[in-house]
């Protein structure tokens, strides 16, 4: 891919490693105009990659690289275009936290190095540039390709991985990433993986839960405190919760802290009574007897 400026002046190395600083060597760090050219190169490569993969929008651009902690490996051919150099392609990688499924269907939380975008110019493909660029990245990261994850690899990229690295048996995933057989079983990979704790199955109800439920049932069956029969648990608890001697004549409205179950001999159909009502009835009976005997 050719540009209207000198590629060799911007990228001094055959393979340049770019990050969010958009700096390719000391020279570009000191010259803003060269950084602008670097941004132009990255944007053009991102658009070409999106077009080749039939994507609706580029997934690689200078602005995205500046906002993400990814690395972009850019390969050039410095002898082409009359010594001005041409850009051959790029490879973008970065670490991603993923939830993956192994062969047994167990969810695994991992943060592997992922291939996020890979593009070689169409007129320069099948010349070994892709293998050179990919091998450079593997050596720089000191990593095996089976330990990596691949974001939405195209059929052409999958053929590349099968041909050069024998990666053919992929483990199906529910996301857009592809991992291959051996990713979960390598010792180096397992050290970086962490199983997501499974949800505990619903077991038997614990004894204390049964007791709590029985208390709720008793509370729902018993009458409210003003109408509770004498010597009932509600009356007992209410009298115990009185806040001062001046309030002992009236039941406390504080919610009971403990609800005792009703006595085995108690009846739920008893009419509500109170000592005050009993005394009134006794007084009325006494008055009636006195009137019948002629006492006034």
GROMACS .gro file of C-alpha atoms in nm:
model
  296
    1UNK     CA    1   0.000   0.000   0.000
    2UNK     CA    2   0.156   0.325  -0.118
    3UNK     CA    3   0.126   0.671   0.037
    4UNK     CA    4   0.218   1.020  -0.086
    5UNK     CA    5   0.499   1.048   0.170
    6UNK     CA    6   0.818   0.861   0.249
    7UNK     CA    7   0.734   0.550   0.454
    8UNK     CA    8   1.100   0.491   0.539
    9UNK     CA    9   1.121   0.832   0.697
   10UNK     CA   10   0.834   0.748   0.932
   11UNK     CA   11   0.904   0.382   1.007
   12UNK     CA   12   1.271   0.311   1.052
   13UNK     CA   13   1.228  -0.062   1.127
   14UNK     CA   14   1.095  -0.333   0.900
   15UNK     CA   15   0.837  -0.415   1.167
   16UNK     CA   16   0.728  -0.123   1.386
   17UNK     CA   17   0.535  -0.168   1.710
   18UNK     CA   18   0.278   0.103   1.777
   19UNK     CA   19   0.066   0.168   2.084
   20UNK     CA   20  -0.155   0.450   2.212
   21UNK     CA   21   0.130   0.701   2.177
   22UNK     CA   22   0.140   0.660   1.797
   23UNK     CA   23   0.519   0.683   1.811
   24UNK     CA   24   0.741   0.479   1.579
   25UNK     CA   25   1.091   0.561   1.695
   26UNK     CA   26   1.258   0.870   1.833
   27UNK     CA   27   1.223   1.064   1.511
   28UNK     CA   28   0.843   1.052   1.500
   29UNK     CA   29   0.821   1.142   1.869
   30UNK     CA   30   0.989   1.475   1.800
   31UNK     CA   31   0.789   1.564   1.489
   32UNK     CA   32   0.409   1.612   1.505
   33UNK     CA   33   0.385   1.602   1.126
   34UNK     CA   34   0.521   1.246   1.125
   35UNK     CA   35   0.268   1.144   1.388
   36UNK     CA   36  -0.006   1.280   1.163
   37UNK     CA   37   0.129   1.061   0.881
   38UNK     CA   38   0.128   0.760   1.116
   39UNK     CA   39  -0.239   0.825   1.196
   40UNK     CA   40  -0.316   0.843   0.824
   41UNK     CA   41  -0.144   0.509   0.761
   42UNK     CA   42  -0.334   0.338   1.045
   43UNK     CA   43  -0.669   0.477   0.930
   44UNK     CA   44  -0.613   0.363   0.571
   45UNK     CA   45  -0.506   0.016   0.684
   46UNK     CA   46  -0.814  -0.011   0.906
   47UNK     CA   47  -1.048   0.081   0.623
   48UNK     CA   48  -0.881  -0.165   0.386
   49UNK     CA   49  -0.907  -0.444   0.645
   50UNK     CA   50  -1.275  -0.373   0.708
   51UNK     CA   51  -1.346  -0.380   0.335
   52UNK     CA   52  -1.161  -0.710   0.290
   53UNK     CA   53  -1.360  -0.864   0.579
   54UNK     CA   54  -1.687  -0.708   0.459
   55UNK     CA   55  -1.737  -0.521   0.783
   56UNK     CA   56  -1.970  -0.223   0.808
   57UNK     CA   57  -1.710  -0.010   0.990
   58UNK     CA   58  -1.336  -0.031   1.058
   59UNK     CA   59  -1.232  -0.189   1.385
   60UNK     CA   60  -0.885  -0.036   1.364
   61UNK     CA   61  -0.812   0.337   1.355
   62UNK     CA   62  -0.566   0.582   1.505
   63UNK     CA   63  -0.823   0.720   1.749
   64UNK     CA   64  -0.919   0.372   1.870
   65UNK     CA   65  -0.557   0.275   1.915
   66UNK     CA   66  -0.500   0.587   2.124
   67UNK     CA   67  -0.792   0.502   2.354
   68UNK     CA   68  -0.712   0.132   2.398
   69UNK     CA   69  -0.420  -0.060   2.541
   70UNK     CA   70  -0.355  -0.256   2.224
   71UNK     CA   71  -0.043  -0.301   2.012
   72UNK     CA   72  -0.018  -0.278   1.637
   73UNK     CA   73   0.261  -0.447   1.443
   74UNK     CA   74   0.317  -0.273   1.109
   75UNK     CA   75   0.523  -0.438   0.832
   76UNK     CA   76   0.683  -0.240   0.552
   77UNK     CA   77   0.886  -0.312   0.241
   78UNK     CA   78   1.145  -0.036   0.241
   79UNK     CA   79   1.284  -0.109  -0.105
   80UNK     CA   80   0.963  -0.068  -0.304
   81UNK     CA   81   0.820   0.246  -0.461
   82UNK     CA   82   1.158   0.382  -0.568
   83UNK     CA   83   1.307   0.353  -0.220
   84UNK     CA   84   1.022   0.538  -0.051
   85UNK     CA   85   0.881   0.217   0.086
   86UNK     CA   86   0.533   0.070   0.099
   87UNK     CA   87   0.320  -0.060   0.385
   88UNK     CA   88   0.262  -0.434   0.352
   89UNK     CA   89   0.010  -0.491   0.632
   90UNK     CA   90  -0.052  -0.490   1.005
   91UNK     CA   91  -0.145  -0.712   1.297
   92UNK     CA   92  -0.327  -0.579   1.604
   93UNK     CA   93  -0.331  -0.769   1.936
   94UNK     CA   94  -0.448  -0.699   2.289
   95UNK     CA   95  -0.553  -0.868   2.611
   96UNK     CA   96  -0.923  -0.928   2.662
   97UNK     CA   97  -1.116  -1.067   2.957
   98UNK     CA   98  -1.330  -1.346   2.815
   99UNK     CA   99  -1.577  -1.604   2.941
  100UNK     CA  100  -1.507  -1.920   2.747
  101UNK     CA  101  -1.647  -2.272   2.736
  102UNK     CA  102  -1.421  -2.575   2.744
  103UNK     CA  103  -1.507  -2.908   2.585
  104UNK     CA  104  -1.705  -3.008   2.892
  105UNK     CA  105  -1.920  -2.696   2.882
  106UNK     CA  106  -1.759  -2.545   3.192
  107UNK     CA  107  -1.736  -2.165   3.196
  108UNK     CA  108  -1.380  -2.038   3.227
  109UNK     CA  109  -1.280  -1.678   3.291
  110UNK     CA  110  -0.958  -1.597   3.108
  111UNK     CA  111  -0.763  -1.295   2.985
  112UNK     CA  112  -0.559  -1.424   2.690
  113UNK     CA  113  -0.376  -1.229   2.425
  114UNK     CA  114  -0.617  -1.188   2.134
  115UNK     CA  115  -0.568  -1.125   1.764
  116UNK     CA  116  -0.806  -0.838   1.699
  117UNK     CA  117  -0.726  -0.745   1.337
  118UNK     CA  118  -0.494  -0.886   1.071
  119UNK     CA  119  -0.451  -0.757   0.719
  120UNK     CA  120  -0.204  -0.792   0.433
  121UNK     CA  121  -0.252  -0.583   0.117
  122UNK     CA  122  -0.425  -0.786  -0.153
  123UNK     CA  123  -0.151  -0.734  -0.412
  124UNK     CA  124   0.112  -0.854  -0.162
  125UNK     CA  125  -0.059  -1.167  -0.032
  126UNK     CA  126   0.090  -1.516  -0.083
  127UNK     CA  127   0.441  -1.379  -0.059
  128UNK     CA  128   0.512  -1.490   0.298
  129UNK     CA  129   0.452  -1.148   0.451
  130UNK     CA  130   0.169  -1.265   0.672
  131UNK     CA  131   0.376  -1.549   0.818
  132UNK     CA  132   0.671  -1.314   0.873
  133UNK     CA  133   0.453  -1.063   1.057
  134UNK     CA  134   0.275  -1.324   1.268
  135UNK     CA  135   0.600  -1.497   1.365
  136UNK     CA  136   0.750  -1.164   1.465
  137UNK     CA  137   0.458  -1.101   1.701
  138UNK     CA  138   0.486  -1.453   1.854
  139UNK     CA  139   0.857  -1.405   1.920
  140UNK     CA  140   0.802  -1.059   2.065
  141UNK     CA  141   0.531  -1.191   2.300
  142UNK     CA  142   0.709  -1.524   2.360
  143UNK     CA  143   0.380  -1.703   2.306
  144UNK     CA  144   0.242  -2.003   2.122
  145UNK     CA  145  -0.051  -1.945   1.883
  146UNK     CA  146  -0.262  -2.214   2.051
  147UNK     CA  147  -0.267  -2.003   2.370
  148UNK     CA  148  -0.427  -1.707   2.193
  149UNK     CA  149  -0.787  -1.618   2.114
  150UNK     CA  150  -0.897  -1.487   1.774
  151UNK     CA  151  -1.165  -1.226   1.727
  152UNK     CA  152  -1.397  -1.310   1.436
  153UNK     CA  153  -1.131  -1.469   1.215
  154UNK     CA  154  -1.214  -1.471   0.846
  155UNK     CA  155  -1.210  -1.800   0.650
  156UNK     CA  156  -0.882  -1.690   0.495
  157UNK     CA  157  -0.727  -1.630   0.837
  158UNK     CA  158  -0.851  -1.970   0.962
  159UNK     CA  159  -0.685  -2.135   0.660
  160UNK     CA  160  -0.365  -1.945   0.743
  161UNK     CA  161  -0.368  -2.076   1.102
  162UNK     CA  162  -0.438  -2.432   0.989
  163UNK     CA  163  -0.163  -2.429   0.726
  164UNK     CA  164   0.120  -2.275   0.927
  165UNK     CA  165   0.036  -2.365   1.290
  166UNK     CA  166  -0.184  -2.676   1.256
  167UNK     CA  167  -0.472  -2.506   1.439
  168UNK     CA  168  -0.773  -2.692   1.304
  169UNK     CA  169  -0.980  -2.814   1.601
  170UNK     CA  170  -1.159  -2.516   1.748
  171UNK     CA  171  -1.371  -2.523   2.064
  172UNK     CA  172  -1.715  -2.368   1.994
  173UNK     CA  173  -1.790  -2.048   2.183
  174UNK     CA  174  -2.100  -1.833   2.229
  175UNK     CA  175  -1.910  -1.511   2.155
  176UNK     CA  176  -1.719  -1.400   1.845
  177UNK     CA  177  -1.386  -1.536   1.965
  178UNK     CA  178  -1.228  -1.861   1.850
  179UNK     CA  179  -0.996  -2.077   2.061
  180UNK     CA  180  -0.841  -2.405   1.957
  181UNK     CA  181  -0.790  -2.745   2.111
  182UNK     CA  182  -0.507  -2.720   2.361
  183UNK     CA  183  -0.595  -2.374   2.487
  184UNK     CA  184  -0.746  -2.516   2.809
  185UNK     CA  185  -0.495  -2.797   2.863
  186UNK     CA  186  -0.162  -2.621   2.830
  187UNK     CA  187   0.017  -2.573   3.162
  188UNK     CA  188   0.099  -2.214   3.076
  189UNK     CA  189  -0.260  -2.143   2.991
  190UNK     CA  190  -0.416  -2.309   3.293
  191UNK     CA  191  -0.209  -2.088   3.525
  192UNK     CA  192  -0.382  -1.785   3.375
  193UNK     CA  193  -0.734  -1.929   3.378
  194UNK     CA  194  -0.985  -1.907   3.656
  195UNK     CA  195  -1.305  -2.105   3.676
  196UNK     CA  196  -1.619  -1.905   3.737
  197UNK     CA  197  -1.791  -2.037   4.053
  198UNK     CA  198  -2.104  -2.225   3.964
  199UNK     CA  199  -2.435  -2.133   4.118
  200UNK     CA  200  -2.509  -2.353   4.416
  201UNK     CA  201  -2.805  -2.586   4.357
  202UNK     CA  202  -3.109  -2.541   4.572
  203UNK     CA  203  -3.075  -2.789   4.858
  204UNK     CA  204  -3.301  -2.895   5.140
  205UNK     CA  205  -3.453  -2.632   5.365
  206UNK     CA  206  -3.247  -2.585   5.677
  207UNK     CA  207  -3.410  -2.650   6.020
  208UNK     CA  208  -3.399  -2.286   6.120
  209UNK     CA  209  -3.583  -2.197   5.799
  210UNK     CA  210  -3.861  -2.439   5.897
  211UNK     CA  211  -3.888  -2.276   6.237
  212UNK     CA  212  -3.908  -1.930   6.086
  213UNK     CA  213  -4.179  -2.039   5.847
  214UNK     CA  214  -4.380  -2.195   6.134
  215UNK     CA  215  -4.356  -1.867   6.329
  216UNK     CA  216  -4.489  -1.677   6.027
  217UNK     CA  217  -4.779  -1.920   5.997
  218UNK     CA  218  -4.862  -1.881   6.368
  219UNK     CA  219  -4.846  -1.504   6.331
  220UNK     CA  220  -5.084  -1.514   6.039
  221UNK     CA  221  -5.331  -1.743   6.221
  222UNK     CA  222  -5.343  -1.552   6.554
  223UNK     CA  223  -5.561  -1.247   6.614
  224UNK     CA  224  -5.416  -0.895   6.635
  225UNK     CA  225  -5.296  -0.790   6.978
  226UNK     CA  226  -5.603  -0.585   7.089
  227UNK     CA  227  -5.833  -0.884   7.040
  228UNK     CA  228  -5.605  -1.158   7.165
  229UNK     CA  229  -5.755  -1.380   7.442
  230UNK     CA  230  -5.624  -1.342   7.799
  231UNK     CA  231  -5.296  -1.513   7.883
  232UNK     CA  232  -5.227  -1.547   7.507
  233UNK     CA  233  -4.868  -1.515   7.378
  234UNK     CA  234  -4.953  -1.177   7.229
  235UNK     CA  235  -5.072  -1.048   7.567
  236UNK     CA  236  -4.768  -1.186   7.744
  237UNK     CA  237  -4.524  -1.036   7.497
  238UNK     CA  238  -4.713  -0.708   7.494
  239UNK     CA  239  -4.697  -0.678   7.870
  240UNK     CA  240  -4.327  -0.757   7.868
  241UNK     CA  241  -4.260  -0.485   7.612
  242UNK     CA  242  -4.422  -0.203   7.819
  243UNK     CA  243  -4.183   0.088   7.836
  244UNK     CA  244  -4.282   0.242   8.174
  245UNK     CA  245  -4.506   0.171   8.479
  246UNK     CA  246  -4.749   0.441   8.368
  247UNK     CA  247  -4.817   0.244   8.052
  248UNK     CA  248  -4.883  -0.091   8.214
  249UNK     CA  249  -5.257  -0.042   8.199
  250UNK     CA  250  -5.255  -0.036   7.822
  251UNK     CA  251  -5.100  -0.294   7.592
  252UNK     CA  252  -4.772  -0.199   7.432
  253UNK     CA  253  -4.783  -0.132   7.060
  254UNK     CA  254  -4.420  -0.233   7.010
  255UNK     CA  255  -4.394  -0.528   6.769
  256UNK     CA  256  -4.321  -0.852   6.955
  257UNK     CA  257  -3.967  -0.976   6.926
  258UNK     CA  258  -4.060  -1.343   6.974
  259UNK     CA  259  -4.385  -1.512   6.881
  260UNK     CA  260  -4.459  -1.832   7.069
  261UNK     CA  261  -4.684  -2.096   6.919
  262UNK     CA  262  -5.030  -2.128   7.072
  263UNK     CA  263  -5.085  -2.387   7.345
  264UNK     CA  264  -5.195  -2.732   7.231
  265UNK     CA  265  -5.523  -2.699   7.418
  266UNK     CA  266  -5.608  -2.355   7.289
  267UNK     CA  267  -5.895  -2.297   7.046
  268UNK     CA  268  -5.885  -2.061   6.753
  269UNK     CA  269  -6.263  -2.010   6.777
  270UNK     CA  270  -6.265  -1.853   7.126
  271UNK     CA  271  -6.434  -1.512   7.147
  272UNK     CA  272  -6.200  -1.230   7.245
  273UNK     CA  273  -6.220  -1.134   7.613
  274UNK     CA  274  -6.027  -0.917   7.859
  275UNK     CA  275  -6.014  -0.875   8.241
  276UNK     CA  276  -6.194  -0.541   8.205
  277UNK     CA  277  -6.487  -0.704   8.028
  278UNK     CA  278  -6.502  -0.976   8.296
  279UNK     CA  279  -6.515  -0.719   8.575
  280UNK     CA  280  -6.794  -0.532   8.396
  281UNK     CA  281  -6.994  -0.849   8.362
  282UNK     CA  282  -6.944  -0.932   8.731
  283UNK     CA  283  -7.057  -0.582   8.831
  284UNK     CA  284  -7.367  -0.607   8.616
  285UNK     CA  285  -7.450  -0.949   8.762
  286UNK     CA  286  -7.405  -0.817   9.119
  287UNK     CA  287  -7.627  -0.515   9.051
  288UNK     CA  288  -7.893  -0.738   8.901
  289UNK     CA  289  -7.892  -0.968   9.206
  290UNK     CA  290  -7.918  -0.675   9.450
  291UNK     CA  291  -8.214  -0.530   9.259
  292UNK     CA  292  -8.393  -0.864   9.262
  293UNK     CA  293  -8.346  -0.886   9.643
  294UNK     CA  294  -8.482  -0.535   9.694
  295UNK     CA  295  -8.156  -0.360   9.771
  296UNK     CA  296  -8.097  -0.022   9.615
   0.00000   0.00000   0.00000
